[in-house]
Coordinates of C-alpha atoms and ligand atoms in Angstrom, one line a residue:
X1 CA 141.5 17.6 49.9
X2 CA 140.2 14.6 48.0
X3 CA 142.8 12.2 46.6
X4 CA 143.5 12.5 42.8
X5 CA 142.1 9.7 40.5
X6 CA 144.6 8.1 38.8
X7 CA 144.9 7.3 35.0
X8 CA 142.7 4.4 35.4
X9 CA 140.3 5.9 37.6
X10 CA 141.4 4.6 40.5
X11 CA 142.2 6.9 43.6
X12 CA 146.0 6.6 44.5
X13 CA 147.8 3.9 47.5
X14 CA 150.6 5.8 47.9
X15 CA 151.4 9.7 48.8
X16 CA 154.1 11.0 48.3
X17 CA 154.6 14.0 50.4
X18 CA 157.5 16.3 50.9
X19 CA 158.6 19.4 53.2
X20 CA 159.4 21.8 50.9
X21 CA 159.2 21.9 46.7
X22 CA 163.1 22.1 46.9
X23 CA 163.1 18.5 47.8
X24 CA 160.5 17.6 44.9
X25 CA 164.0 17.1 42.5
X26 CA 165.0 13.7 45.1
X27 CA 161.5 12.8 46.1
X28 CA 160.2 12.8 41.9
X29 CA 162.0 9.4 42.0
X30 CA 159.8 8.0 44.6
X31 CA 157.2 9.1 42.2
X32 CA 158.7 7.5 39.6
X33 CA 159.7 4.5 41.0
X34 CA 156.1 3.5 42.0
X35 CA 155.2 4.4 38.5
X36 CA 157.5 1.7 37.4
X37 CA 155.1 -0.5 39.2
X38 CA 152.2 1.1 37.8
X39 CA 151.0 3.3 40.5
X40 CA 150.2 6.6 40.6
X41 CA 150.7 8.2 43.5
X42 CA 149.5 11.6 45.4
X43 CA 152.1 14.3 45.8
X44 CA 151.7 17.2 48.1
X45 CA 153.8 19.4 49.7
X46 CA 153.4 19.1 53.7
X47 CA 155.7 20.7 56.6
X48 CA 155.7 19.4 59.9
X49 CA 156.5 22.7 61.5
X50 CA 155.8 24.9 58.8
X51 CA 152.3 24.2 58.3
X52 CA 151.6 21.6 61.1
X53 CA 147.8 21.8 61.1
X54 CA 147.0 21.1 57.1
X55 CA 149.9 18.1 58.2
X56 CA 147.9 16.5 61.3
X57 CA 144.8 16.9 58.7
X58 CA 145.9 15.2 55.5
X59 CA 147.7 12.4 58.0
X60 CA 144.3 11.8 59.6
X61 CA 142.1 11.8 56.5
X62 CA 144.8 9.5 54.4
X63 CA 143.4 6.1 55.2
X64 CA 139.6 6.9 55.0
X65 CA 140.3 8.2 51.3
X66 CA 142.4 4.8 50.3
X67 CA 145.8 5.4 50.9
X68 CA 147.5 2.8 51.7
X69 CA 151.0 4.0 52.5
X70 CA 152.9 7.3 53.0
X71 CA 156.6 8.6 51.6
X72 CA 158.0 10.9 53.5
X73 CA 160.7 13.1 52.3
X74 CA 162.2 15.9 54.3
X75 CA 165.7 17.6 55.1
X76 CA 167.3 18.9 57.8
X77 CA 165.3 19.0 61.5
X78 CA 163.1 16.2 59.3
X79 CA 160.2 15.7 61.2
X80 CA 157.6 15.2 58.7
X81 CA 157.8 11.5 58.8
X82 CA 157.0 11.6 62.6
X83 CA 154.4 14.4 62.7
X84 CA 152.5 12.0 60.0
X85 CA 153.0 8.6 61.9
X86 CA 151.7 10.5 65.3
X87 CA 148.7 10.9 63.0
X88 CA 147.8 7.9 61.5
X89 CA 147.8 4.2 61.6
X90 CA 149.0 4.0 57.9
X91 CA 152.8 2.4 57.4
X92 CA 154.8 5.5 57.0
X93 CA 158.2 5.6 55.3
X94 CA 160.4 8.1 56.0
X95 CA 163.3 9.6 53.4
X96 CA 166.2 11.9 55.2
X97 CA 167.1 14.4 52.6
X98 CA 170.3 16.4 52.1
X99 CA 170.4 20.0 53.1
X100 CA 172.2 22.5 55.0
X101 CA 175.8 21.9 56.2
X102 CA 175.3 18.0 57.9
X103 CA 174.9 16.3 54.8
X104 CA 171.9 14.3 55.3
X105 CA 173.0 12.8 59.1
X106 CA 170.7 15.4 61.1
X107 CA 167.7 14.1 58.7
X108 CA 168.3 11.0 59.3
X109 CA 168.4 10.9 62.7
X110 CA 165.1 13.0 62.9
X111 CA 163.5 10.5 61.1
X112 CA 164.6 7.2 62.0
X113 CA 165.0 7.8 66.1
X114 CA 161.5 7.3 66.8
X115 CA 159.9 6.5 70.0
X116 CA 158.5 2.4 70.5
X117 CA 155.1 2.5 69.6
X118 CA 155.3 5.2 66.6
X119 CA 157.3 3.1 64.1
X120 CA 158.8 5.4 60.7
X121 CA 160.0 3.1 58.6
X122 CA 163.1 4.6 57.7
X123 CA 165.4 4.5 54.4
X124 CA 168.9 5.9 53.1
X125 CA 169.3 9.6 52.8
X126 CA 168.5 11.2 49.5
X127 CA 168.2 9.4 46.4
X128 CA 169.1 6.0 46.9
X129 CA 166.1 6.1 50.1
X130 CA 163.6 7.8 47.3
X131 CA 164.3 4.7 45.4
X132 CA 164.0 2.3 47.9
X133 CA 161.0 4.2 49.0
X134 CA 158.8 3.6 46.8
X135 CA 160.3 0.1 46.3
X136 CA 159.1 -0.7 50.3
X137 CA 155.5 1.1 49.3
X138 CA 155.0 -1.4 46.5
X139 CA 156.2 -4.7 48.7
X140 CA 153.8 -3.0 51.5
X141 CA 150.9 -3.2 48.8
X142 CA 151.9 -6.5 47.3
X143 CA 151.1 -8.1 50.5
X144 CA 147.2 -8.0 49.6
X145 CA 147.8 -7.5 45.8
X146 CA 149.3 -10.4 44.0
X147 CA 149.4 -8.7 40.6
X148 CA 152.1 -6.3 42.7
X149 CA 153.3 -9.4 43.8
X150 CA 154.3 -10.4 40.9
X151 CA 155.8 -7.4 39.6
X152 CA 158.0 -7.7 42.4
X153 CA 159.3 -10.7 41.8
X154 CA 159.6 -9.9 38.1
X155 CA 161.8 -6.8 39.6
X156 CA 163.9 -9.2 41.7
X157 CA 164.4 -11.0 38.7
X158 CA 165.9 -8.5 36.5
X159 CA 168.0 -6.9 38.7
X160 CA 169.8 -10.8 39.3
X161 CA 169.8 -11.0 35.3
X162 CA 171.4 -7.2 35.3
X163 CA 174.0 -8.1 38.0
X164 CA 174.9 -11.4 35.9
X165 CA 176.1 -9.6 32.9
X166 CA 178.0 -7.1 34.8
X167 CA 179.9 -9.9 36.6
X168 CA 180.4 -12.2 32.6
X169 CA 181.3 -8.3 31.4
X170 CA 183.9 -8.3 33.8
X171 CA 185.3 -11.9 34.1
X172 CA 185.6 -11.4 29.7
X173 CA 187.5 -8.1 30.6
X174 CA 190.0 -10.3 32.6
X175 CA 190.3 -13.0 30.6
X176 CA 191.7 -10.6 27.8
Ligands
RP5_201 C1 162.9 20.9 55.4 O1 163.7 22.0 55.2 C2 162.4 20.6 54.0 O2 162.1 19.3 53.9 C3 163.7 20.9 53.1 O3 164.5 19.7 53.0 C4 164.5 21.9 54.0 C5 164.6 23.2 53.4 O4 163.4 23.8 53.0 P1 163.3 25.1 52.1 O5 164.0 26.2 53.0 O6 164.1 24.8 50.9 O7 161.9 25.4 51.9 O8 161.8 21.2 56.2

């Protein structure tokens, strides 16, 4: 299936892909986060064991239609992330998601135990990884964009400013 253009016209860098629409709630901030830097991205829902073959296709196809990276997201036996990287030569990140009893730790080490030569690039369970995800996407990008680069370091920037108010917030609170 062709890629979706974009606002601006543009076909989307980044896919964002999920196991199941029961993770869309957690992997919506991967979506969001990239939107932050102003890319849209291309969301599909993709199971490595429950529909393998439309899985193996998209992961083929990705990089001839202009995708330059793919999220991941996927719970449980979460081998999404791997069934992708086995299929393309794209940088693939991989989010471990809650669900079931295990809390996240059987996802994660689905995704991130990998064997040398088929590299997921793995981040925290849930949402802190969704975030970080598309974070990684965009610094993957920037390499070759340097209006992303920019952004980036604009990002950097304002999380130092935010961390220096909390810490004159709290040293006032003391001094009281
Ligand atoms: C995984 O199984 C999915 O990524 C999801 O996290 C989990 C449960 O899927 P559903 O039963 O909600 O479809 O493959």
């Amino acid at each position: 299936m062709a890629a979706r253009p974009a606002a601006g016209g543009a076909a989307p860098k980044v896919a964002v892909l999920m196991g199941s629409d029961s993770d869309l709630p957690v992997m919506k901030l991967a979506v969001e986060g990239l939107k932050a830097f102003g890319l849209e991205s291309e969301v599909r829902v993709l199971s490595a064991h429950r529909s393998p073959e439309a899985t193996a296709e998209f992961s083929r196809e990705a990089a001839g239609r202009g995708i330059g990276v793919i999220i991941c997201g996927a719970g449980a036996a979460a081998h999404l992330a791997g069934a992708v990287a086995a299929q393309t030569t794209l940088p693939v990140i991989g989010v471990p998601l809650v669900s079931g009893s295990l809390g996240g730790l059987d996802a994660l080490l689905a995704t991130v135990q990998m064997p040398p030569g088929v590299p997921v690039a793995t981040v925290a369970v849930g949402e802190l990884g969704a975030r970080n995800a598309a974070v990684l996407a965009v610094q993957i990008l920037a390499g070759a964009d340097p209006e992303l680069a920019g952004k980036l370091r604009k990002h950097k920037a304002e999380m130092a400013a935010g961390v220096a108010a909390k810490d004159r917030k709290v040293r006032e609170g003391l001094s009281v």
